[in-house]
Coordinates of C-alpha atoms in Angstrom, one line a residue:
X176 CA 5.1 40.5 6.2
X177 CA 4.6 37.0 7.5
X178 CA 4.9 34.3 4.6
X179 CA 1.2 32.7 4.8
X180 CA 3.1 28.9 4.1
X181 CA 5.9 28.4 5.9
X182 CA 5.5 27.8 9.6
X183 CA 6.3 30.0 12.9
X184 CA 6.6 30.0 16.4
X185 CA 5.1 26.7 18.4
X186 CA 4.1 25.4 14.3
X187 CA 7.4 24.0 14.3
X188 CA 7.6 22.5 17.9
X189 CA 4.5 19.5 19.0
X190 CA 3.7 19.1 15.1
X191 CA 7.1 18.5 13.9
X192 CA 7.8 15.9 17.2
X193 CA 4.2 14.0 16.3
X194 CA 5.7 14.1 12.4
X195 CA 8.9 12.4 13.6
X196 CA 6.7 10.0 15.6
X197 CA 4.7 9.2 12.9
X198 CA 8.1 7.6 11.1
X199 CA 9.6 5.6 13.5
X200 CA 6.1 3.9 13.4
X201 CA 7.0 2.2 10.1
X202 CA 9.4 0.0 8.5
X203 CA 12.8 0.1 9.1
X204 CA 12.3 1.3 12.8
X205 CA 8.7 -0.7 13.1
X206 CA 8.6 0.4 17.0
X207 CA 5.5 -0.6 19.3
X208 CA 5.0 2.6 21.5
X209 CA 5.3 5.5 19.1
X210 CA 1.4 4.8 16.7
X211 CA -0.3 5.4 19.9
X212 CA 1.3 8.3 21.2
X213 CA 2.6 10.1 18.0
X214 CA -0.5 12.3 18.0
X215 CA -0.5 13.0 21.2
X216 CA 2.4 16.4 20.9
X217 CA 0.1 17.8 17.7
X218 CA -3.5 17.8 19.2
X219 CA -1.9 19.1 22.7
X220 CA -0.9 22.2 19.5
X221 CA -4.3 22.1 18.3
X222 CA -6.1 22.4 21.8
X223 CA -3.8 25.4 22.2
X224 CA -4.8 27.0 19.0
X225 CA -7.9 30.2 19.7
X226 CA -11.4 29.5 17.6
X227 CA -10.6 32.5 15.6
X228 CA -9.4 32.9 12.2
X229 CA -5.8 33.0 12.7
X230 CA -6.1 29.8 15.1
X231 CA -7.8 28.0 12.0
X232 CA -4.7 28.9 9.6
X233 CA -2.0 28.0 12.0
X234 CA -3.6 24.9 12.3
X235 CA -3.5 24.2 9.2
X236 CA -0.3 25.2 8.3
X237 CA 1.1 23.1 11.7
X238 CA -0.8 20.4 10.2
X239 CA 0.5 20.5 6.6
X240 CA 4.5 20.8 8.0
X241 CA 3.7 17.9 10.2
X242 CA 2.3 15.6 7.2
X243 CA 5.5 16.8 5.1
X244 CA 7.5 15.9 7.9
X245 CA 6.2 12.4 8.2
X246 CA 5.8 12.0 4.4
X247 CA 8.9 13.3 3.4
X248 CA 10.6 11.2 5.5
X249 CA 8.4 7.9 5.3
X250 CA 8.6 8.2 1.2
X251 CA 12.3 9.4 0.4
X252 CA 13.0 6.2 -1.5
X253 CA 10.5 7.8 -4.4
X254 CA 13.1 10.2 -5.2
X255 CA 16.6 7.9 -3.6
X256 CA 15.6 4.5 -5.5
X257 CA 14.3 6.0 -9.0
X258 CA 16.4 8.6 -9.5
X259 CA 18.9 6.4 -11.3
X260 CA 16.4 6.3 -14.4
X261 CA 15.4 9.7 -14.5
X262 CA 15.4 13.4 -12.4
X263 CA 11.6 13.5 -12.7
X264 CA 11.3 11.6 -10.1
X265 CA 12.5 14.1 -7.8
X266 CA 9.4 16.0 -8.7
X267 CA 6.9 12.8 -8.4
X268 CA 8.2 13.1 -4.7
X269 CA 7.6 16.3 -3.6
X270 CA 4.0 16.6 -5.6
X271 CA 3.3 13.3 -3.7
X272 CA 4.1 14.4 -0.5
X273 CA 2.5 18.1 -0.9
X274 CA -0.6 15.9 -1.7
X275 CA -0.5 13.9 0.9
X276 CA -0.1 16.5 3.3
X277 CA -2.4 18.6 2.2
X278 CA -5.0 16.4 3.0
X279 CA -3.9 15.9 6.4
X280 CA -4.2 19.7 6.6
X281 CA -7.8 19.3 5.6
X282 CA -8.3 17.0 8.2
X283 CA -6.4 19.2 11.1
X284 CA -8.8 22.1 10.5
X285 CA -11.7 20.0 10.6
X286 CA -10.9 18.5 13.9
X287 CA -10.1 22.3 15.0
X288 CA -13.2 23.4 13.7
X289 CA -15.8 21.2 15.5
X290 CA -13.7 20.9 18.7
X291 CA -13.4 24.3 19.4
X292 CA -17.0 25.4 17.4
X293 CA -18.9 22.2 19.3
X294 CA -16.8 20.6 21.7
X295 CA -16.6 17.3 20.2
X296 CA -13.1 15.3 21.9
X297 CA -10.4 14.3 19.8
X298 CA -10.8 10.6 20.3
X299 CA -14.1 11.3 18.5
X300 CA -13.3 13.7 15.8
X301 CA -9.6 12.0 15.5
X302 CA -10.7 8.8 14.7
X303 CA -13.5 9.9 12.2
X304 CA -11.1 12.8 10.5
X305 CA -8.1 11.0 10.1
X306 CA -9.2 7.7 9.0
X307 CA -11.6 9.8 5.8
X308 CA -8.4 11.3 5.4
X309 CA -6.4 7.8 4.6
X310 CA -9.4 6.6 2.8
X311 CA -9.8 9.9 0.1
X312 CA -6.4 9.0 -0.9
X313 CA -6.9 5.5 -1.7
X314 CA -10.3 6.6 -3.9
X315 CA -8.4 8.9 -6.5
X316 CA -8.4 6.1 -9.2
X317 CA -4.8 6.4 -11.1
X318 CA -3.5 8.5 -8.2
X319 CA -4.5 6.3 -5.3
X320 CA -1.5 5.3 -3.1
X321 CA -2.6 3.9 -0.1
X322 CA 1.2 2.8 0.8
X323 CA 1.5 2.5 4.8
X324 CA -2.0 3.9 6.4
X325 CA -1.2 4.2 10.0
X326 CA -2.7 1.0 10.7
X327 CA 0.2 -0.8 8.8
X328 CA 2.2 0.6 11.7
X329 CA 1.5 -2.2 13.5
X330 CA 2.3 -5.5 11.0
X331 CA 5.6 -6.0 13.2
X332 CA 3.3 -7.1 15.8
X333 CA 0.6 -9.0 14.4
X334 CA -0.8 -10.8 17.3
X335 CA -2.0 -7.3 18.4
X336 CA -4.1 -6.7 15.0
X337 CA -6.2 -9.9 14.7
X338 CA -9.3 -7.7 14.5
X339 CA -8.5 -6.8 11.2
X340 CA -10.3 -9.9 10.3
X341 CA -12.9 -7.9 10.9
X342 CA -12.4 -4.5 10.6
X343 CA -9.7 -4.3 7.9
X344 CA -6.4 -2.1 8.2
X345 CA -8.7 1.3 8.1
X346 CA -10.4 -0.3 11.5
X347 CA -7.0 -1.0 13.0
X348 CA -6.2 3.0 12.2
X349 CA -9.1 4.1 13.9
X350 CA -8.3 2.2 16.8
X351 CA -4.6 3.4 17.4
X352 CA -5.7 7.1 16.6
X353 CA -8.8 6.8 19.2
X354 CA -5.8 5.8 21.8
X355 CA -3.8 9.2 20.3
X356 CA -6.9 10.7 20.8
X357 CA -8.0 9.8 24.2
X358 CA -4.4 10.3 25.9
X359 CA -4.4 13.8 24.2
X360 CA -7.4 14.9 26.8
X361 CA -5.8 13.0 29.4
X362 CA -3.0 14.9 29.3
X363 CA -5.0 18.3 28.7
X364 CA -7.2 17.4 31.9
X365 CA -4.2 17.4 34.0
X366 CA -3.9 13.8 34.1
X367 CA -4.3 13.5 38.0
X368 CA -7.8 15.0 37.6
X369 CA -10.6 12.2 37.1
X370 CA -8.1 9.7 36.2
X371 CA -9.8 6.7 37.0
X372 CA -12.1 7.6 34.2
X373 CA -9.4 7.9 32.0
X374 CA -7.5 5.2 33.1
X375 CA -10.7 2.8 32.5
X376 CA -11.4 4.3 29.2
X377 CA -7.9 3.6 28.0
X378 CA -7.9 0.1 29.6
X379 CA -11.4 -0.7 27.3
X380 CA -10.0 1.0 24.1
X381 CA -6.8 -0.5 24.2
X382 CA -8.2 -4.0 25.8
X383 CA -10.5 -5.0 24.1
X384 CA -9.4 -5.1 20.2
X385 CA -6.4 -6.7 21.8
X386 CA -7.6 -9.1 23.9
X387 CA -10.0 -10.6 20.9
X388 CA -6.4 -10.7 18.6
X389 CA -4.6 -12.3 21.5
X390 CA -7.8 -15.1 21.8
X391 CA -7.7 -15.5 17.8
X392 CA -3.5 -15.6 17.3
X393 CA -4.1 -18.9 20.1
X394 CA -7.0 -20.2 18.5
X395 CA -7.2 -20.0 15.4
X396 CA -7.3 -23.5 13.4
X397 CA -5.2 -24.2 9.9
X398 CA -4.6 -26.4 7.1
X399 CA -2.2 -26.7 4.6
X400 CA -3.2 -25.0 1.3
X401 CA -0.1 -26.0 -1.0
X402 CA 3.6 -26.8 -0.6
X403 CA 5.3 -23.7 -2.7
X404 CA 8.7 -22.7 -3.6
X405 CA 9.7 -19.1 -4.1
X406 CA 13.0 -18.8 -5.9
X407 CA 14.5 -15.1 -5.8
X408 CA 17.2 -15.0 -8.6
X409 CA 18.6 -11.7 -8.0
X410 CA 18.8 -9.9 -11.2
X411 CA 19.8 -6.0 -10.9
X412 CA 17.4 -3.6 -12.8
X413 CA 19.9 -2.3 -15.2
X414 CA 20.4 -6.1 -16.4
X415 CA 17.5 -6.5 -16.7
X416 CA 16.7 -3.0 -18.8
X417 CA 18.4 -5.0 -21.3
X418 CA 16.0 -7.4 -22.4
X419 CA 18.2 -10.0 -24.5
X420 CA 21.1 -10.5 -21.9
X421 CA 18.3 -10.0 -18.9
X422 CA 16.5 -13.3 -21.0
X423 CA 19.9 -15.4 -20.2
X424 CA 20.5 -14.3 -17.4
X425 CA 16.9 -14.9 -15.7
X426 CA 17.1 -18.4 -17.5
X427 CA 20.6 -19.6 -15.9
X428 CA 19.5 -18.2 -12.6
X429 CA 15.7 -19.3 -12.2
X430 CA 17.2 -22.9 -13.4
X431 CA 20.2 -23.4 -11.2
X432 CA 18.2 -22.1 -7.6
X433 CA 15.0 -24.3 -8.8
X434 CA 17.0 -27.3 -9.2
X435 CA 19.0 -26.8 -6.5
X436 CA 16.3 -26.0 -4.2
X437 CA 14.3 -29.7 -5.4
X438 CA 17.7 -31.8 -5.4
X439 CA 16.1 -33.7 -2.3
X440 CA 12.8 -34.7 -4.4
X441 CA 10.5 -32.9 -1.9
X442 CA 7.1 -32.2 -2.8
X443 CA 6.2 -29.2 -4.0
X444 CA 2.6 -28.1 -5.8
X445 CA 3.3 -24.5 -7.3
X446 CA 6.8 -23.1 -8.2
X447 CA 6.7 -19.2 -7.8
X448 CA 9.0 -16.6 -10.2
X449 CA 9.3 -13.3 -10.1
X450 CA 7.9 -10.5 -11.6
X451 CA 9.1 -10.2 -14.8
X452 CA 11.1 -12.9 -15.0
X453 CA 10.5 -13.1 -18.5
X454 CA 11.4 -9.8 -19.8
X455 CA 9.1 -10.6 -23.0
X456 CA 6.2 -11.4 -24.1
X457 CA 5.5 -14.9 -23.3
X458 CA 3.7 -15.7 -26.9
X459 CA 6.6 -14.1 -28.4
X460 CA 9.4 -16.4 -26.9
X461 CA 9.0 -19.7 -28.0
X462 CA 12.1 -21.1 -26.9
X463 CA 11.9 -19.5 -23.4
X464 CA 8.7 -21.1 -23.0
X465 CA 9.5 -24.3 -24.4
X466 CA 12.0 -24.7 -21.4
X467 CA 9.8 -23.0 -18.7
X468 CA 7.0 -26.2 -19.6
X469 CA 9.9 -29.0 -19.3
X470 CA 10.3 -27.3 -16.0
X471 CA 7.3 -28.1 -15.2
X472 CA 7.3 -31.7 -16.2
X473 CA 10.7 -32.5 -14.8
X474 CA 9.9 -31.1 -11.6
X475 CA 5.8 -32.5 -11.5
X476 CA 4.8 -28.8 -10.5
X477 CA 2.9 -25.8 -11.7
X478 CA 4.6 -23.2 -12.2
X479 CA 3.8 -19.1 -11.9
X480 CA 6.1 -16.7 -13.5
X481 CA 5.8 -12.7 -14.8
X482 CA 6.5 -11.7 -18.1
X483 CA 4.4 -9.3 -20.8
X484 CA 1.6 -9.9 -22.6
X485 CA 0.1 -7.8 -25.3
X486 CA -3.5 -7.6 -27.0
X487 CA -4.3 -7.0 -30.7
X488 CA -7.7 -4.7 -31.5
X489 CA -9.3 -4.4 -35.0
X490 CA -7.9 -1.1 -35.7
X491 CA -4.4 -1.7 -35.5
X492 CA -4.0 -0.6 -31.9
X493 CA -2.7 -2.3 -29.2
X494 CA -2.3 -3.1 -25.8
X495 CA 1.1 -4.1 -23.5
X496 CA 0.2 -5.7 -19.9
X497 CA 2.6 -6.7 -17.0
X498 CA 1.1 -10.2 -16.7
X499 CA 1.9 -13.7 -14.5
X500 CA 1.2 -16.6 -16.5
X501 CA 0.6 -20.5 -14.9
X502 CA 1.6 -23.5 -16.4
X503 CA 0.2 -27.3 -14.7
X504 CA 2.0 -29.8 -14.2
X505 CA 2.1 -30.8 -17.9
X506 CA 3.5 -27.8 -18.9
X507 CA -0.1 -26.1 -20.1
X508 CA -1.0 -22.9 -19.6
X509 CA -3.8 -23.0 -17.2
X510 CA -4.2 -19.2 -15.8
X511 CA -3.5 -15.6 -16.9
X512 CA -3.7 -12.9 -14.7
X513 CA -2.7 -9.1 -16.0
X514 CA -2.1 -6.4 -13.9
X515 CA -5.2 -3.9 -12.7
X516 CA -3.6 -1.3 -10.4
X517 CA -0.7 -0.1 -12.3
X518 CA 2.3 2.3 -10.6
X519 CA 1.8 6.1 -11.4
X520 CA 3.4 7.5 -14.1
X521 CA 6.1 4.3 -14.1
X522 CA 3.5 2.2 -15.9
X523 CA 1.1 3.9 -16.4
X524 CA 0.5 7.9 -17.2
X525 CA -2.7 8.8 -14.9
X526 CA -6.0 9.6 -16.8
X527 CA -4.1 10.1 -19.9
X528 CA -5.6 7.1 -22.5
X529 CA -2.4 5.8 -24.3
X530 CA -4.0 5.7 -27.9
X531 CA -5.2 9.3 -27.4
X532 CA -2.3 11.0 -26.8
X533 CA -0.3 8.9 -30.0
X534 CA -3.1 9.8 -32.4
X535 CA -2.5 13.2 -31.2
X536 CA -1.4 15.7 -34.1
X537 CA -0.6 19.0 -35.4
X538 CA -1.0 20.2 -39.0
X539 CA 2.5 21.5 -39.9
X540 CA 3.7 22.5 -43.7
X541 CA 0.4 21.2 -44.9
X542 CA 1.2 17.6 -43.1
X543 CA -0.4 16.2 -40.0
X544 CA 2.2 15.5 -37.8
X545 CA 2.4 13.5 -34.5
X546 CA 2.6 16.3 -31.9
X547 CA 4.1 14.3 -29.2
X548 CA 6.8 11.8 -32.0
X549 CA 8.3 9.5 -30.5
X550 CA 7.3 9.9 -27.1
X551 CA 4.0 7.5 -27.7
X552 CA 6.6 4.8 -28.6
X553 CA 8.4 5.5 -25.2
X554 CA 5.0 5.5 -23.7
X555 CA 4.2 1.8 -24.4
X556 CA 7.1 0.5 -22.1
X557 CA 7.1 3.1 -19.2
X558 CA 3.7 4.5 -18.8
X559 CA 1.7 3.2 -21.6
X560 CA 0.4 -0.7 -19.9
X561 CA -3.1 -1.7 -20.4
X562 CA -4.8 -2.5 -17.2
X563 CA -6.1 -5.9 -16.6
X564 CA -10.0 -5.9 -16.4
X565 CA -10.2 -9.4 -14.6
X566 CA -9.5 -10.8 -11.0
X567 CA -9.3 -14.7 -11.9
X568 CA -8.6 -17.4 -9.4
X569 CA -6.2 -19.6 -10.6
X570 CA -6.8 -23.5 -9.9
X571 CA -3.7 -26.0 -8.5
X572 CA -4.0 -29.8 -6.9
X573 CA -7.5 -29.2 -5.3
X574 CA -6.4 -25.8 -4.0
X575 CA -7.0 -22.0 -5.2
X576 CA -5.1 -19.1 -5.2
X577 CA -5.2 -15.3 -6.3
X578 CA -1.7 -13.3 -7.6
X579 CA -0.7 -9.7 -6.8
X580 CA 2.1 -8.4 -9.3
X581 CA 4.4 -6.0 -7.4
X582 CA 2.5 -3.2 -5.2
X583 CA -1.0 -4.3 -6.0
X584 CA -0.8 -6.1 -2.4
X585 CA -1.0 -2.4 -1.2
X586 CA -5.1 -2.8 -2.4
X587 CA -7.0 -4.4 0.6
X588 CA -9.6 -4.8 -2.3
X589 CA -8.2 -6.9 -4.6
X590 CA -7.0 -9.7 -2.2
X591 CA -10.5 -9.5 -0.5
X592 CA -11.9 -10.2 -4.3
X593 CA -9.9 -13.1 -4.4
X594 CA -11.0 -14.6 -1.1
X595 CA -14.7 -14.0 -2.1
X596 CA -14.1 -16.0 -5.3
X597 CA -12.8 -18.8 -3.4
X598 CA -8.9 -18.6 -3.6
X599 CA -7.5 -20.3 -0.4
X600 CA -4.1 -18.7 -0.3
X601 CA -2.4 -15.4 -2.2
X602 CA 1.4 -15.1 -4.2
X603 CA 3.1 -11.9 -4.9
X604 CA 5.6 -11.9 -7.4
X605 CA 7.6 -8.5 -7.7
X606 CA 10.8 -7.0 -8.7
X607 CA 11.3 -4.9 -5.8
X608 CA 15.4 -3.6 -7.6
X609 CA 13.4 -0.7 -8.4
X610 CA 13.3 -0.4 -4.8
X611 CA 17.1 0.1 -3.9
X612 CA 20.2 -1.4 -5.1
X613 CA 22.7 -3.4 -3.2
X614 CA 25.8 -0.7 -3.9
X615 CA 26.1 2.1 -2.8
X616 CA 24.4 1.6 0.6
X617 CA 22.3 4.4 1.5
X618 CA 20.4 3.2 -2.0
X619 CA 18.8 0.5 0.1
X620 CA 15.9 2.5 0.5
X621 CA 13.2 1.8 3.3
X622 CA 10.5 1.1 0.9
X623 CA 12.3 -2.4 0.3
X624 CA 10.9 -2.9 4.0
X625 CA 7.8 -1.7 3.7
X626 CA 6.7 -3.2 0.8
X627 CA 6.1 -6.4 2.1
X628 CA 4.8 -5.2 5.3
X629 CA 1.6 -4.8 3.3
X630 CA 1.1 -8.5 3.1
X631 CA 1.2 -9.4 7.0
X632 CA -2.4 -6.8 7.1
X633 CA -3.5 -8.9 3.6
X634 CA -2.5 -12.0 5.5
X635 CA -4.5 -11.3 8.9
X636 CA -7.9 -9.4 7.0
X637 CA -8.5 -12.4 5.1
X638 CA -7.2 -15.2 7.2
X639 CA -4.8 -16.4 4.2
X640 CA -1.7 -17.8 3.7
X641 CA 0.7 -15.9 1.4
X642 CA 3.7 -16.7 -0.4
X643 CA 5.9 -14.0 -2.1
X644 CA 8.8 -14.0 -4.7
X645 CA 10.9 -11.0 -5.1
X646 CA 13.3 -10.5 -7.7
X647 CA 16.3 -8.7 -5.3
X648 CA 14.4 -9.7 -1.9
X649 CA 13.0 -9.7 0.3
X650 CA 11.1 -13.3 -0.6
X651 CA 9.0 -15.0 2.3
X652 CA 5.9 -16.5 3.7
X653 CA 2.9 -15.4 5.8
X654 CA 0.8 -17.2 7.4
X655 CA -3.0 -16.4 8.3
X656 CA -2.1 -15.1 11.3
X657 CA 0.2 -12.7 10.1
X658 CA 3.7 -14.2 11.1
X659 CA 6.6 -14.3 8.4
X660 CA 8.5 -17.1 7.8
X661 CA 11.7 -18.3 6.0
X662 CA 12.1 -14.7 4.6
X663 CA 15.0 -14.6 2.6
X664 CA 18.4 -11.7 2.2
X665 CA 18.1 -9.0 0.3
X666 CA 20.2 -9.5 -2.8
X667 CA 21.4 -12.7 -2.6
X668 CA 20.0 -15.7 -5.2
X669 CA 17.9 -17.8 -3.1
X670 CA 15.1 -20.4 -3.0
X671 CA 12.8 -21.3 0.0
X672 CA 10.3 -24.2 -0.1
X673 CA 7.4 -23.9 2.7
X674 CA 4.0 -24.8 3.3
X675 CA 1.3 -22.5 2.8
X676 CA -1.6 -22.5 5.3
X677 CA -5.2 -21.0 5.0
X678 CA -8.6 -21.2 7.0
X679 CA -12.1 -22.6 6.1
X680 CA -14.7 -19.5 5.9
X681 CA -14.5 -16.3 5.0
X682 CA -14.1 -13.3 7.4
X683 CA -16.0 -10.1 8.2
X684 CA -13.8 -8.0 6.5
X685 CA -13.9 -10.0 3.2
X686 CA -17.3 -9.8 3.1
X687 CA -18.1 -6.6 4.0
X688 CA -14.6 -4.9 2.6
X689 CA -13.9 -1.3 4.0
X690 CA -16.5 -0.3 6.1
X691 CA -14.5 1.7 8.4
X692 CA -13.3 4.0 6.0
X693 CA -16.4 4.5 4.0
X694 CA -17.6 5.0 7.2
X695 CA -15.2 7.2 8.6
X696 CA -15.8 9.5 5.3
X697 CA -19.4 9.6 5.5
X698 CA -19.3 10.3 8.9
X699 CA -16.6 13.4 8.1
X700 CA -19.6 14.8 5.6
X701 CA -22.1 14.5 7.9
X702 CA -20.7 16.7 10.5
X703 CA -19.4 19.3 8.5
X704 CA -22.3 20.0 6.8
X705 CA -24.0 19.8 10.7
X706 CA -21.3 22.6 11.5
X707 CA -22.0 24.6 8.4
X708 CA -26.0 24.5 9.0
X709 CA -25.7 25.5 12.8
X710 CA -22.8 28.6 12.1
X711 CA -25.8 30.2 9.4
X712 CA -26.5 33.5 10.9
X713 CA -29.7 33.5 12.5
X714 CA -29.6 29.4 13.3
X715 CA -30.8 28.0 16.7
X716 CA -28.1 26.8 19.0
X717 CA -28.0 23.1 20.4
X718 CA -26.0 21.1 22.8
X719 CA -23.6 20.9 19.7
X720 CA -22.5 24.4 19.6
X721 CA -21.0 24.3 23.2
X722 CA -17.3 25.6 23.1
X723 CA -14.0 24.3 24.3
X724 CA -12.6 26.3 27.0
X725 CA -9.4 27.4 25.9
X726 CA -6.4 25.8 26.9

């Protein structure tokens, strides 16, 4: 008997290349070619696959093989970089990428489906499929992870994805999979046949979205939105684990590259610490903070820096938030920001409300007991942080800006937020060690490259400037356009002082947000439902129902 999961014959052949594709799109290969032509194998598999039942199924099991191809390989470092702190994330891995995939299997049989049912082309149903696929995963509240859409692919070549100011990255997605699309039925009409219509479609797809980024990279006007310096002190995560010697240590560092960096008495506005670089709470470190302010006066800067904060409720219950605090140039705190989109499981534990599961208890020997002990006390440090409820600008010298801690610049919506409430640049302060280590070397995981790739599409959808400080690296700067400058090594101490640039006016995409994807999605309902109504026994036939031939 033939196991109904694991793949067979030609499943394992054009689906697997397209999966393999699909990789080497990304950071640390970040090649040009491969987005638009990594589809290309699969669909060629899918236009081979009958109308029948059995067609349906292998399609979907292709499909599901080629997304834990792609995903197992894009997202190793969720198993390689965290399992030094425990083996469960081993399983966080694979139940990721099972999820993952499975929705790319949904949207393989739905682009089967209507193809071979109603003859729609793949750089229709393509487009429309995969992109609702890429935005269902970023709606699934605690669970969303929209870490690299295929858009993304393209952030080592930003002069090419200008339209984003527009369209967002979920726009630039349906753009390179209408390309994947397209050449697909090239290549299944025999390429020689008609191909000056399919040469002059693929010129117009591929022309125009890059002609209007070329005409925006070369025109597109600037100003200076704040001299910043992003210091990177380079504390390893099991220092910093321990929160008394990871205090000292973060001092003597974040003091020695600060001062070293302003020895020349240039001007700088905002001075920019990592995530964390408190390992407190900041009202609960009075000495730390006592020296952070005489930084700020010494130096005649503001200052940003992460650290914890906590909040105190009526009933005895608490809150712990992963927070950036900013003091002005006298040393005053003048903006708190605490985190909203907290990491699965590592701060937070999905859908599960942290005061909930502590008052939970059992009634043992006559006694209510705590049924889960000690494990709400664990809770509050590594899965139990409150989420920030507010998005606030923070003011400096005449000039705005918003703060992303760690992988919230992954979130196209909370940078656009910012924009809309008038910040004119962003910072990102993270402590990417959880990302890879410097020792041994294969545990400098490709997610320490891709992480920051998310900014360049932040960068280019908003037209802002960014600046970013990382604890281990990789810190750096981006302008509006999308190019990164003075980027720094990856575990080395460092400090880089730049300017950060911005642009008057808001784009499309900051005022209108995602419409490509919601678009996508709705789009995806629509014509399933369509395909359900016209496949009822008994319902009239349209132009809609005309079959692909079989290929």
């Amino acid at each position: 008997m033939k196991h109904p999961v694991l793949p067979r014959g030609k499943e394992v052949g054009l689906p697997v290349v397209s999966g393999v594709l699909l990789t080497l799109s990304f950071p640390p290969f970040h090649l040009l070619i491969p987005p638009f032509v990594a589809l290309v194998p699969y669909l060629v598999f899918v236009a081979g696959c009958p109308a029948d039942r059995p067609g349906s199924v292998s399609v979907r099991r292709a499909t599901f093989w080629m997304g834990v191809v792609f995903y197992g390989t894009l997202l190793y470092w969720l198993f390689a970089a965290l399992v030094y702190y425990t083996w469960l994330s081993l399983l966080g891995y694979l139940i990721t990428v099972v999820v993952l995939s499975t929705f790319l299997a949904g949207a393989g049989w739905a682009i089967h489906r209507l193809r071979t049912r109603h003859g729609l082309p793949f750089w229709i149903l393509l487009p429309i499929f995969w992109t609702a696929a890429e935005w269902l995963r970023a709606q699934l509240g605690d669970l969303a992870f929209p870490w690299l859409g295929l858009g993304s692919s393209l952030t080592g070549f930003p002069a090419l994805i200008g339209f984003a100011d527009i369209s967002g990255a979920r726009g630039v997605t349906v753009w390179i999979v209408a390309v994947n699309g397209l050449l697909a039925e090239w290549w299944l009409d025999g390429l020689r046949l008609k191909w000056r219509r399919w040469s002059l479609a693929l010129i117009l797809l591929v022309g125009l979205p890059a002609g209007y980024s070329l005409a925006r990279w070369h025109t597109l006007e600037t100003r200076e939105a704040a001299r910043v310096l992003v210091v990177q002190p380079n504390i390893p995560e099991d220092l910093k684990l321990e929160r008394a010697a990871a205090q000292d240590s973060s001092r003597i560092a974040l003091a020695n590259l600060t001062a070293t960096a302003l020895d020349d008495g240039e001007r700088v506005d905002l001075i920019v610490w990592p995530e964390t670089a408190l390992p407190y709470y900041f009202r609960l470190a009075e000495e730390w903070m006592v020296w952070a302010a005489s930084m700020t006066r010494d130096n005649d800067a503001a200052l940003l820096f992460g650290g914890l904060d906590f909040e105190r409720y009526d009933n005895d219950d608490y809150d712990n938030y992963n927070a950036a605090l900013l003091l002005d140039r006298r040393g005053v705190t003048s903006g708190l920001y605490r985190k909203k989109y907290l990491v699965p499981v590592v701060e937070r534990v999905p859908y599960v409300p942290i005061g909930w599961l502590r008052d939970l208890r059992v009634k043992l020997r006559g006694r209510q007991v705590p049924l889960v002990g000690d494990l709400a006390t664990f809770l509050r440090w590594f899965g139990g942080f409150g989420r920030g409820a507010e998005e606030p600008v923070m003011n400096l010298n005449g000039s705005s800006f918003g703060v992303l801690i760690c992988y919230e610049s992954i979130f196209p919506g909370l940078s656009r937020t910012y924009r809309r409430e008038g910040a004119d640049f962003l910072v990102n302060i993270t402590n990417d060690a959880w990302f890879g280590r410097e020792h041994p070397i294969w545990s400098r995981t490709s997610a320490l490259s891709q992480h920051p790739a998310h900014l360049v599409m932040r960068a280019i959808e908003n037209r802002v400037g960014i600046a970013r400080s990382a604890n281990t690296g990789v810190s750096l700067f981006v302008d509006p356009r999308g190019r990164v400058y003075d980027a720094t090594p990856l575990f080395r101490p460092d400090a880089r002082i730049a300017t950060v640039e911005t642009v008057d006016g808001q784009t499309v995409f900051s005022r209108f947000g995602d419409w490509p994807g919601w678009l996508a999605a709705t789009s995806a309902v629509l014509l399933l439902v369509v395909s359900w109504w016209r496949g009822r026994p008994g319902a009239p036939r349209s132009r809609l129902d005309r079959k692909v031939p079989h290929i």
